[in-house]
Amino acid sequence: MSTLTFQGAVKEVTGSRYLIEVDGNGRSWKLLLECGLHQGGVDADRANEVPFGKLVGELEAVVLSHGHLDHSGLLPKLVREGYRGPIHCTRGTRDLLEIMLQDAAFVMAKDIEWENKWRKRNAKPLLEPLYEIDDVEQTLSQCVSHPYGQPVHLPGGVTLVFRDAGHILGSAIVELTIPSGGQQKRLVFSGDLGNPSSVLMKEPEKVFDADLVLMESTYGDRDHRPLEETIEEFASVLEEAHADGGNVLIPAFAVGRTQEILYHLSVLYHQGRLRQQLVFLDSPMAIKVTELYHRARKALDPEDLKVLNKASSGDTAQYLPVLRMTRTVEESMAINRIRGGAIIIAGAGMCNGGRIVHHFRYNLEASATRLVIVGFQAGGTIGRQIVDGAERIRVLGQDLAVKARVHTIGGFSAHAGQSQLIGWAGAFRNHPRFFLVHGEPETQKVLQAALAESDIEAQIPGYGDRIEL
């Protein structure tokens, strides 16, 4: 019998990893589905440091649903430890990996450099990075990209097909047909399913046949607000900030969310509803991803592109004329001289580092500031502390009072909400087995109960659980 072992993103949102062992003809083949980074706190750092061990030499192939680091961020570590096999993904994912993994290696190197200065002064053992830029380059060289809908033959008689997940550029639902016990079993992994209401991406494809389904459950306990209401709330926050004379801080998720926020700012601008005359995109990675989205616009939703073209008369330079892209550290530092009237979109999305924390130093203690949270904040992150109501936070060695008004706007989420997850799950025929992954425990229990009301039985696996296909 072929088996699947849950090695990550179980009872947590990050760290996606699933080991598939294909049994046939007296030998077995090992495939890795996802190779994600754990995010959020000391425990996550420790989990990321655990060596892959002998698995490196046993793997035949890696399959990747999309480019977000919680699904792909440990690939260079796997390669650094010796893996030289193929990494199967879509073309959009391959292009995003080049940006995201290079950025991750750069940030890691800087963090290690600062930490090791302290350790050297205090006679502590020095740290090694999980991986370096050379490991990223080697990883990219091993990527093999495929279009949606094309069958790909993998070792052990496995067949892979990618379907559009509608989440970010290149995101995929993964279909694997796997020999097991003399039969062909179909495993479907949802990856991260997109929110049909969000802009730029196409709707997630429905899949109808499976024996076993791994389904994400990030927002399984709730639905997102309707997009129209979300945009009105966003516009209201911007108007209030302008009236109070404060800046607006938006922690940037570089892939997907930033591009969606820029889309809505563009529409508001051309409607005459954007009072701020300075919008800064202060994230080198988000800038590169935004440029990639522009180059890859044929893969985006044509109806949403029509709206942008109509708003700006087809001139891409006029999508958002008040936008300033700040690539250098000096340009970023200069923003802090602006005390009001600006919108600052800066990395990182969960506020655990990046340029957003520098802007916190100059803006978070001002009551006129608006902090707009537009994405999921994992447990253990500074963003989660703020969302949970922390009155003080510590960044860059400094305690800051949270006096800014905090607005959590969930309707911009690029993830499916509860109703959409149930609708996607309900399209399957013949009642496949469901396993909920990528969700916090309480959220998963709520979704599990909601699925049961639709006659869909779902299990919540634990780390290390091994099931037969």
Tab-separated table of C-alpha atoms in Angstrom:
chain	number	residue	atom	x	y	z
A	1	MET	CA	0.000	0.000	0.000
A	2	SER	CA	1.147	3.523	-0.755
A	3	THR	CA	1.105	5.914	2.202
A	4	LEU	CA	1.029	9.600	3.081
A	5	THR	CA	2.685	11.053	6.199
A	6	PHE	CA	1.747	14.488	7.571
A	7	GLN	CA	4.984	16.354	8.252
A	8	GLY	CA	3.788	19.955	8.477
A	9	ALA	CA	0.860	22.416	8.372
A	10	VAL	CA	-1.109	20.122	10.682
A	11	LYS	CA	-2.988	21.953	13.448
A	12	GLU	CA	-1.068	25.044	12.317
A	13	VAL	CA	-1.178	27.308	9.284
A	14	THR	CA	2.448	27.230	8.111
A	15	GLY	CA	5.181	24.676	7.408
A	16	SER	CA	3.435	22.699	4.662
A	17	ARG	CA	4.960	19.256	4.017
A	18	TYR	CA	3.564	15.817	3.152
A	19	LEU	CA	5.603	12.702	2.386
A	20	ILE	CA	4.165	10.230	-0.136
A	21	GLU	CA	5.632	6.726	-0.290
A	22	VAL	CA	4.591	4.834	-3.406
A	23	ASP	CA	4.688	1.066	-3.092
A	24	GLY	CA	5.009	-1.099	-6.182
A	25	ASN	CA	6.945	-3.918	-7.820
A	26	GLY	CA	8.936	-4.733	-4.728
A	27	ARG	CA	10.319	-1.247	-4.138
A	28	SER	CA	9.099	2.152	-3.007
A	29	TRP	CA	9.418	5.680	-4.320
A	30	LYS	CA	9.328	8.759	-2.099
A	31	LEU	CA	7.791	12.040	-3.233
A	32	LEU	CA	7.560	15.245	-1.204
A	33	LEU	CA	4.449	17.382	-1.591
A	34	GLU	CA	5.392	20.925	-0.451
A	35	CYS	CA	8.476	22.019	1.474
A	36	GLY	CA	7.293	24.970	3.517
A	37	LEU	CA	8.821	27.280	6.082
A	38	HIS	CA	7.347	27.401	9.584
A	39	GLN	CA	6.498	30.997	10.514
A	40	GLY	CA	5.797	32.661	13.847
A	41	GLY	CA	8.100	32.558	16.871
A	42	VAL	CA	10.903	30.552	18.439
A	43	ASP	CA	9.208	27.166	17.999
A	44	ALA	CA	8.932	27.827	14.259
A	45	ASP	CA	12.636	28.684	14.067
A	46	ARG	CA	13.518	25.428	15.819
A	47	ALA	CA	11.279	23.423	13.480
A	48	ASN	CA	12.975	24.997	10.454
A	49	GLU	CA	16.412	24.014	11.727
A	50	VAL	CA	15.657	20.271	11.946
A	51	PRO	CA	17.742	18.469	9.259
A	52	PHE	CA	15.967	16.483	6.542
A	53	GLY	CA	18.362	13.615	7.240
A	54	LYS	CA	18.331	10.505	5.064
A	55	LEU	CA	15.189	11.688	3.257
A	56	VAL	CA	17.409	13.904	1.090
A	57	GLY	CA	18.959	10.873	-0.588
A	58	GLU	CA	15.688	8.951	-0.857
A	59	LEU	CA	13.474	11.525	-2.554
A	60	GLU	CA	12.617	11.052	-6.232
A	61	ALA	CA	10.779	14.345	-6.737
A	62	VAL	CA	9.228	17.371	-5.033
A	63	VAL	CA	5.816	18.766	-6.021
A	64	LEU	CA	4.916	22.340	-5.147
A	65	SER	CA	1.450	23.945	-5.150
A	66	HIS	CA	2.585	27.593	-5.127
A	67	GLY	CA	5.287	30.045	-4.177
A	68	HIS	CA	4.326	31.352	-0.726
A	69	LEU	CA	7.136	30.640	1.722
A	70	ASP	CA	4.972	28.564	4.055
A	71	HIS	CA	4.729	26.125	1.129
A	72	SER	CA	8.153	26.564	-0.500
A	73	GLY	CA	10.530	28.313	1.899
A	74	LEU	CA	12.605	25.281	2.944
A	75	LEU	CA	13.358	24.118	-0.607
A	76	PRO	CA	16.851	25.702	-0.615
A	77	LYS	CA	17.595	24.002	2.722
A	78	LEU	CA	16.605	20.649	1.185
A	79	VAL	CA	18.926	21.408	-1.741
A	80	ARG	CA	21.722	22.632	0.582
A	81	GLU	CA	21.577	19.248	2.324
A	82	GLY	CA	22.044	17.446	-0.982
A	83	TYR	CA	18.733	17.008	-2.857
A	84	ARG	CA	19.319	17.161	-6.630
A	85	GLY	CA	16.049	15.862	-8.058
A	86	PRO	CA	13.308	17.773	-9.890
A	87	ILE	CA	10.981	20.323	-8.264
A	88	HIS	CA	7.681	20.307	-10.169
A	89	CYS	CA	5.629	23.517	-10.202
A	90	THR	CA	3.806	25.891	-12.554
A	91	ARG	CA	5.608	28.606	-14.534
A	92	GLY	CA	4.088	31.357	-12.388
A	93	THR	CA	5.371	29.613	-9.268
A	94	ARG	CA	8.854	29.248	-10.750
A	95	ASP	CA	8.957	32.992	-11.504
A	96	LEU	CA	7.772	33.888	-8.005
A	97	LEU	CA	10.261	31.522	-6.358
A	98	GLU	CA	13.111	33.411	-7.972
A	99	ILE	CA	11.981	36.600	-6.244
A	100	MET	CA	10.822	35.169	-2.928
A	101	LEU	CA	13.626	32.720	-2.174
A	102	GLN	CA	16.317	35.229	-3.104
A	103	ASP	CA	14.693	37.747	-0.780
A	104	ALA	CA	14.403	35.157	2.003
A	105	ALA	CA	18.107	34.308	1.694
A	106	PHE	CA	19.061	38.011	1.735
A	107	VAL	CA	16.944	38.766	4.827
A	108	MET	CA	18.259	35.651	6.566
A	109	ALA	CA	21.847	36.671	5.893
A	110	LYS	CA	21.263	40.131	7.370
A	111	ASP	CA	19.512	38.738	10.442
A	112	ILE	CA	22.298	36.207	11.026
A	113	GLU	CA	24.928	38.920	10.596
A	114	TRP	CA	23.357	41.077	13.313
A	115	GLU	CA	22.764	38.136	15.649
A	116	ASN	CA	26.335	36.884	15.246
A	117	LYS	CA	27.768	40.323	16.095
A	118	TRP	CA	26.033	40.069	19.460
A	119	ARG	CA	27.078	36.434	19.899
A	120	LYS	CA	30.710	37.224	19.124
A	121	ARG	CA	30.760	39.979	21.740
A	122	ASN	CA	29.235	37.629	24.302
A	123	ALA	CA	31.366	34.561	23.462
A	124	LYS	CA	28.331	32.628	22.213
A	125	PRO	CA	28.468	30.058	19.391
A	126	LEU	CA	27.810	31.634	15.979
A	127	LEU	CA	24.741	30.754	13.926
A	128	GLU	CA	24.593	29.372	10.399
A	129	PRO	CA	21.834	30.429	7.974
A	130	LEU	CA	19.323	27.813	6.835
A	131	TYR	CA	20.560	28.524	3.307
A	132	GLU	CA	22.380	31.095	1.195
A	133	ILE	CA	21.897	32.665	-2.210
A	134	ASP	CA	23.925	29.906	-3.948
A	135	ASP	CA	21.477	27.342	-2.576
A	136	VAL	CA	18.594	29.390	-4.010
A	137	GLU	CA	20.232	29.454	-7.451
A	138	GLN	CA	20.702	25.685	-7.346
A	139	THR	CA	17.071	25.258	-6.274
A	140	LEU	CA	15.825	27.335	-9.199
A	141	SER	CA	17.909	25.256	-11.600
A	142	GLN	CA	16.066	22.136	-10.416
A	143	CYS	CA	12.580	23.592	-10.992
A	144	VAL	CA	10.596	22.012	-13.828
A	145	SER	CA	7.509	24.031	-14.754
A	146	HIS	CA	4.258	22.770	-16.257
A	147	PRO	CA	1.035	24.416	-17.482
A	148	TYR	CA	-2.335	23.837	-15.838
A	149	GLY	CA	-4.128	20.699	-17.000
A	150	GLN	CA	-1.095	18.889	-18.453
A	151	PRO	CA	-0.462	15.343	-17.132
A	152	VAL	CA	3.097	14.882	-15.874
A	153	HIS	CA	4.580	11.420	-15.278
A	154	LEU	CA	6.528	11.025	-12.047
A	155	PRO	CA	8.554	8.077	-10.685
A	156	GLY	CA	6.648	5.092	-9.364
A	157	GLY	CA	3.885	5.376	-11.967
A	158	VAL	CA	2.470	8.563	-10.377
A	159	THR	CA	0.692	11.102	-12.587
A	160	LEU	CA	0.568	14.791	-11.632
A	161	VAL	CA	-1.874	17.440	-12.890
A	162	PHE	CA	-1.998	21.083	-11.750
A	163	ARG	CA	-5.345	22.939	-11.609
A	164	ASP	CA	-5.762	26.696	-11.109
A	165	ALA	CA	-6.284	27.433	-7.380
A	166	GLY	CA	-7.029	31.129	-7.951
A	167	HIS	CA	-4.919	32.197	-4.947
A	168	ILE	CA	-1.805	33.926	-6.314
A	169	LEU	CA	0.065	33.899	-9.613
A	170	GLY	CA	0.804	30.271	-10.528
A	171	SER	CA	-1.040	28.778	-7.544
A	172	ALA	CA	-2.283	25.256	-8.104
A	173	ILE	CA	-4.538	22.544	-6.822
A	174	VAL	CA	-2.424	19.372	-6.995
A	175	GLU	CA	-3.917	16.143	-8.389
A	176	LEU	CA	-1.817	13.014	-7.959
A	177	THR	CA	-2.873	9.610	-9.300
A	178	ILE	CA	-0.904	7.061	-7.278
A	179	PRO	CA	-0.633	3.260	-7.601
A	180	SER	CA	-1.634	1.644	-4.307
A	181	GLY	CA	-2.541	-1.959	-3.556
A	182	GLY	CA	-3.035	-2.825	-7.216
A	183	GLN	CA	-5.365	0.152	-7.792
A	184	GLN	CA	-5.010	3.750	-8.922
A	185	LYS	CA	-5.831	6.172	-6.093
A	186	ARG	CA	-6.365	9.880	-6.645
A	187	LEU	CA	-5.026	12.303	-4.039
A	188	VAL	CA	-6.107	15.940	-4.371
A	189	PHE	CA	-4.386	18.685	-2.381
A	190	SER	CA	-6.212	22.019	-2.429
A	191	GLY	CA	-3.062	24.069	-1.892
A	192	ASP	CA	-4.335	27.487	-0.838
A	193	LEU	CA	-7.748	28.023	-2.419
A	194	GLY	CA	-8.429	31.539	-3.640
A	195	ASN	CA	-11.247	33.822	-2.608
A	196	PRO	CA	-13.540	34.148	-5.663
A	197	SER	CA	-14.400	37.696	-4.569
A	198	SER	CA	-10.801	38.910	-4.684
A	199	VAL	CA	-9.504	40.650	-7.788
A	200	LEU	CA	-6.887	39.725	-10.409
A	201	MET	CA	-7.042	35.950	-9.907
A	202	LYS	CA	-9.432	33.598	-11.692
A	203	GLU	CA	-11.832	31.478	-9.619
A	204	PRO	CA	-10.479	28.217	-8.155
A	205	GLU	CA	-11.206	25.224	-10.345
A	206	LYS	CA	-13.621	22.623	-9.045
A	207	VAL	CA	-12.378	19.036	-8.942
A	208	PHE	CA	-14.902	16.214	-8.982
A	209	ASP	CA	-13.042	12.940	-8.482
A	210	ALA	CA	-10.746	11.902	-5.648
A	211	ASP	CA	-10.173	9.130	-3.155
A	212	LEU	CA	-8.469	11.371	-0.631
A	213	VAL	CA	-8.522	15.177	-0.278
A	214	LEU	CA	-6.174	17.382	1.730
A	215	MET	CA	-7.989	20.701	2.150
A	216	GLU	CA	-6.686	23.925	3.629
A	217	SER	CA	-8.756	25.428	6.446
A	218	THR	CA	-7.127	28.787	7.201
A	219	TYR	CA	-10.457	30.648	7.340
A	220	GLY	CA	-12.624	27.607	7.963
A	221	ASP	CA	-14.456	29.206	10.885
A	222	ARG	CA	-15.866	32.238	9.047
A	223	ASP	CA	-16.815	33.894	5.805
A	224	HIS	CA	-15.207	37.071	4.554
A	225	ARG	CA	-17.213	40.251	4.265
A	226	PRO	CA	-18.599	40.976	0.779
A	227	LEU	CA	-16.030	42.790	-1.353
A	228	GLU	CA	-18.224	45.870	-1.837
A	229	GLU	CA	-18.513	46.342	1.933
A	230	THR	CA	-14.796	45.717	2.341
A	231	ILE	CA	-13.883	48.398	-0.188
A	232	GLU	CA	-16.241	50.881	1.477
A	233	GLU	CA	-14.680	50.147	4.871
A	234	PHE	CA	-11.209	50.587	3.391
A	235	ALA	CA	-12.188	53.885	1.755
A	236	SER	CA	-13.684	55.078	5.052
A	237	VAL	CA	-10.471	54.306	6.954
A	238	LEU	CA	-8.441	56.216	4.371
A	239	GLU	CA	-10.832	59.180	4.595
A	240	GLU	CA	-10.641	59.228	8.416
A	241	ALA	CA	-6.846	59.095	8.352
A	242	HIS	CA	-6.749	62.008	5.928
A	243	ALA	CA	-9.150	64.038	8.099
A	244	ASP	CA	-7.038	63.335	11.220
A	245	GLY	CA	-3.807	64.198	9.418
A	246	GLY	CA	-2.195	60.825	10.022
A	247	ASN	CA	-0.432	58.243	7.884
A	248	VAL	CA	-1.870	54.863	6.921
A	249	LEU	CA	0.363	51.822	7.468
A	250	ILE	CA	-0.428	48.615	5.571
A	251	PRO	CA	1.850	45.620	6.297
A	252	ALA	CA	2.546	44.153	2.868
A	253	PHE	CA	2.141	40.543	1.891
A	254	ALA	CA	4.377	40.885	-1.155
A	255	VAL	CA	2.578	38.338	-3.322
A	256	GLY	CA	-1.083	38.782	-4.152
A	257	ARG	CA	-2.318	41.040	-1.366
A	258	THR	CA	-0.114	43.992	-2.278
A	259	GLN	CA	-1.205	43.819	-5.912
A	260	GLU	CA	-4.861	43.654	-4.857
A	261	ILE	CA	-4.521	46.670	-2.548
A	262	LEU	CA	-2.868	48.644	-5.361
A	263	TYR	CA	-5.746	47.656	-7.655
A	264	HIS	CA	-8.339	49.037	-5.232
A	265	LEU	CA	-6.317	52.193	-4.570
A	266	SER	CA	-6.173	52.722	-8.335
A	267	VAL	CA	-9.942	52.395	-8.688
A	268	LEU	CA	-10.532	54.769	-5.736
A	269	TYR	CA	-8.077	57.258	-7.221
A	270	HIS	CA	-9.824	57.320	-10.602
A	271	GLN	CA	-13.184	57.670	-8.838
A	272	GLY	CA	-11.845	60.784	-7.112
A	273	ARG	CA	-12.137	59.117	-3.684
A	274	LEU	CA	-8.458	58.841	-2.726
A	275	ARG	CA	-7.525	61.960	-0.771
A	276	GLN	CA	-3.946	60.903	-0.047
A	277	GLN	CA	-1.516	62.193	-2.659
A	278	LEU	CA	1.372	59.946	-1.670
A	279	VAL	CA	1.268	56.151	-1.777
A	280	PHE	CA	4.541	54.361	-1.057
A	281	LEU	CA	5.232	50.751	-1.949
A	282	ASP	CA	8.166	50.275	0.407
A	283	SER	CA	9.109	46.658	-0.197
A	284	PRO	CA	11.704	45.671	-2.793
A	285	MET	CA	10.191	42.190	-3.032
A	286	ALA	CA	6.632	43.503	-3.444
A	287	ILE	CA	7.880	45.850	-6.161
A	288	LYS	CA	9.475	42.966	-8.070
A	289	VAL	CA	6.322	40.852	-7.677
A	290	THR	CA	4.118	43.741	-8.860
A	291	GLU	CA	6.295	44.076	-11.954
A	292	LEU	CA	6.047	40.311	-12.503
A	293	TYR	CA	2.231	40.461	-12.259
A	294	HIS	CA	2.286	43.146	-14.936
A	295	ARG	CA	4.445	41.007	-17.234
A	296	ALA	CA	2.260	37.955	-16.577
A	297	ARG	CA	-1.072	39.788	-16.931
A	298	LYS	CA	-2.322	37.280	-19.522
A	299	ALA	CA	-2.640	34.815	-16.632
A	300	LEU	CA	-4.826	37.231	-14.631
A	301	ASP	CA	-8.597	37.730	-14.665
A	302	PRO	CA	-9.411	39.628	-17.901
A	303	GLU	CA	-12.516	41.269	-16.402
A	304	ASP	CA	-10.486	42.862	-13.589
A	305	LEU	CA	-7.873	44.048	-16.077
A	306	LYS	CA	-10.664	45.714	-18.081
A	307	VAL	CA	-11.580	47.730	-14.989
A	308	LEU	CA	-7.989	48.946	-14.616
A	309	ASN	CA	-7.684	49.733	-18.309
A	310	LYS	CA	-10.956	51.654	-18.282
A	311	ALA	CA	-9.977	53.605	-15.164
A	312	SER	CA	-6.624	54.666	-16.570
A	313	SER	CA	-7.555	54.867	-20.254
A	314	GLY	CA	-5.268	51.914	-20.920
A	315	ASP	CA	-2.103	53.774	-19.871
A	316	THR	CA	-0.339	51.530	-17.359
A	317	ALA	CA	1.686	54.504	-16.067
A	318	GLN	CA	-1.612	56.081	-15.004
A	319	TYR	CA	-2.987	53.142	-12.995
A	320	LEU	CA	-2.011	54.962	-9.805
A	321	PRO	CA	-0.090	58.207	-10.527
A	322	VAL	CA	0.486	58.941	-6.803
A	323	LEU	CA	2.379	55.664	-6.316
A	324	ARG	CA	6.054	55.869	-5.397
A	325	MET	CA	8.137	52.683	-5.382
A	326	THR	CA	10.948	52.935	-2.832
A	327	ARG	CA	13.650	50.390	-3.538
A	328	THR	CA	16.588	51.682	-1.514
A	329	VAL	CA	17.051	51.938	2.243
A	330	GLU	CA	17.655	55.682	1.880
A	331	GLU	CA	14.336	56.159	0.077
A	332	SER	CA	12.592	54.145	2.765
A	333	MET	CA	14.146	56.200	5.565
A	334	ALA	CA	13.076	59.425	3.865
A	335	ILE	CA	9.414	58.397	4.209
A	336	ASN	CA	9.723	58.791	7.979
A	337	ARG	CA	9.966	62.566	7.564
A	338	ILE	CA	6.350	62.550	6.385
A	339	ARG	CA	4.099	63.013	9.404
A	340	GLY	CA	0.736	62.717	7.695
A	341	GLY	CA	-1.211	62.269	4.480
A	342	ALA	CA	0.650	59.220	3.168
A	343	ILE	CA	-0.237	55.562	2.635
A	344	ILE	CA	2.758	53.326	3.353
A	345	ILE	CA	2.608	49.722	2.154
A	346	ALA	CA	5.690	48.007	3.561
A	347	GLY	CA	6.949	44.485	4.238
A	348	ALA	CA	6.560	42.254	6.071
A	349	GLY	CA	2.930	41.146	6.104
A	350	MET	CA	2.955	39.719	9.668
A	351	CYS	CA	5.098	42.592	11.021
A	352	ASN	CA	7.873	40.255	12.205
A	353	GLY	CA	10.556	42.189	10.375
A	354	GLY	CA	11.127	44.161	7.213
A	355	ARG	CA	10.575	47.845	6.660
A	356	ILE	CA	7.153	48.016	8.319
A	357	VAL	CA	8.713	47.789	11.798
A	358	HIS	CA	10.846	50.867	11.064
A	359	HIS	CA	7.689	52.757	10.141
A	360	PHE	CA	6.148	51.546	13.415
A	361	ARG	CA	8.854	53.496	15.280
A	362	TYR	CA	7.715	56.752	13.689
A	363	ASN	CA	3.956	56.182	13.421
A	364	LEU	CA	2.587	53.578	15.835
A	365	GLU	CA	2.542	55.889	18.862
A	366	ALA	CA	0.513	58.554	17.041
A	367	SER	CA	-3.260	58.328	17.538
A	368	ALA	CA	-3.847	59.843	14.086
A	369	THR	CA	-2.137	56.830	12.453
A	370	ARG	CA	-4.258	54.063	10.976
A	371	LEU	CA	-2.785	50.543	10.869
A	372	VAL	CA	-4.684	48.447	8.332
A	373	ILE	CA	-4.230	44.666	8.655
A	374	VAL	CA	-5.222	42.950	5.395
A	375	GLY	CA	-3.923	39.409	5.852
A	376	PHE	CA	-3.743	36.457	8.225
A	377	GLN	CA	-1.491	36.978	11.254
A	378	ALA	CA	0.004	33.699	12.468
A	379	GLY	CA	0.340	32.979	16.191
A	380	GLY	CA	3.610	34.267	17.640
A	381	THR	CA	3.984	37.167	15.205
A	382	ILE	CA	3.973	40.873	16.097
A	383	GLY	CA	1.006	41.317	13.785
A	384	ARG	CA	-0.949	38.753	15.794
A	385	GLN	CA	-0.059	40.540	19.057
A	386	ILE	CA	-1.464	43.775	17.655
A	387	VAL	CA	-4.625	42.151	16.286
A	388	ASP	CA	-5.171	40.497	19.682
A	389	GLY	CA	-5.136	43.923	21.323
A	390	ALA	CA	-1.596	44.349	22.657
A	391	GLU	CA	-1.124	47.824	24.107
A	392	ARG	CA	2.643	47.649	23.734
A	393	ILE	CA	4.949	45.756	21.394
A	394	ARG	CA	8.717	45.403	21.139
A	395	VAL	CA	10.463	45.976	17.807
A	396	LEU	CA	14.089	46.665	16.981
A	397	GLY	CA	14.958	46.531	20.686
A	398	GLN	CA	12.452	49.261	21.521
A	399	ASP	CA	9.120	49.186	23.386
A	400	LEU	CA	6.342	50.998	21.539
A	401	ALA	CA	2.874	51.916	22.720
A	402	VAL	CA	0.172	50.955	20.218
A	403	LYS	CA	-1.735	54.235	20.015
A	404	ALA	CA	-2.588	53.993	16.312
A	405	ARG	CA	-6.105	52.869	15.436
A	406	VAL	CA	-5.965	49.282	14.200
A	407	HIS	CA	-8.350	48.080	11.478
A	408	THR	CA	-8.493	44.421	10.491
A	409	ILE	CA	-10.061	44.156	7.044
A	410	GLY	CA	-10.519	40.465	6.311
A	411	GLY	CA	-12.481	40.872	3.091
A	412	PHE	CA	-9.259	41.349	1.144
A	413	SER	CA	-8.183	37.827	1.977
A	414	ALA	CA	-6.861	35.748	-0.916
A	415	HIS	CA	-8.107	32.611	0.876
A	416	ALA	CA	-11.495	30.995	0.505
A	417	GLY	CA	-13.857	31.518	3.434
A	418	GLN	CA	-15.924	28.837	5.127
A	419	SER	CA	-18.824	28.757	2.633
A	420	GLN	CA	-16.422	28.647	-0.295
A	421	LEU	CA	-14.432	25.804	1.251
A	422	ILE	CA	-17.620	23.824	1.832
A	423	GLY	CA	-18.743	24.554	-1.740
A	424	TRP	CA	-15.416	23.364	-3.160
A	425	ALA	CA	-15.497	20.222	-1.003
A	426	GLY	CA	-19.095	19.545	-1.989
A	427	ALA	CA	-18.219	19.268	-5.677
A	428	PHE	CA	-16.476	15.915	-5.146
A	429	ARG	CA	-18.426	12.810	-6.056
A	430	ASN	CA	-18.469	9.511	-4.151
A	431	HIS	CA	-17.519	10.924	-0.738
A	432	PRO	CA	-13.694	10.902	-0.702
A	433	ARG	CA	-11.830	10.971	2.618
A	434	PHE	CA	-11.103	14.545	3.740
A	435	PHE	CA	-8.229	15.715	5.911
A	436	LEU	CA	-8.058	19.329	7.107
A	437	VAL	CA	-4.636	20.987	6.976
A	438	HIS	CA	-3.318	24.564	7.129
A	439	GLY	CA	-5.493	25.742	9.978
A	440	GLU	CA	-5.389	26.495	13.682
A	441	PRO	CA	-7.034	23.775	15.820
A	442	GLU	CA	-10.158	25.662	16.909
A	443	THR	CA	-10.738	26.909	13.357
A	444	GLN	CA	-10.463	23.357	12.037
A	445	LYS	CA	-12.999	22.060	14.561
A	446	VAL	CA	-15.520	24.691	13.448
A	447	LEU	CA	-15.005	23.770	9.785
A	448	GLN	CA	-15.185	20.063	10.590
A	449	ALA	CA	-18.605	20.582	12.202
A	450	ALA	CA	-19.807	22.755	9.317
A	451	LEU	CA	-18.713	20.137	6.777
A	452	ALA	CA	-20.541	17.441	8.752
A	453	GLU	CA	-23.772	19.416	8.331
A	454	SER	CA	-23.241	19.053	4.568
A	455	ASP	CA	-22.674	15.293	4.984
A	456	ILE	CA	-18.914	15.632	4.467
A	457	GLU	CA	-16.832	13.786	7.038
A	458	ALA	CA	-13.401	15.328	7.611
A	459	GLN	CA	-10.553	14.313	9.885
A	460	ILE	CA	-7.980	16.556	11.559
A	461	PRO	CA	-4.571	14.812	11.379
A	462	GLY	CA	-1.693	15.281	13.784
A	463	TYR	CA	1.992	15.709	13.089
A	464	GLY	CA	3.545	12.413	11.977
A	465	ASP	CA	0.233	10.690	11.302
A	466	ARG	CA	0.589	8.138	8.494
A	467	ILE	CA	-2.349	6.939	6.413
A	468	GLU	CA	-2.759	4.372	3.650
A	469	LEU	CA	-4.019	5.607	0.320
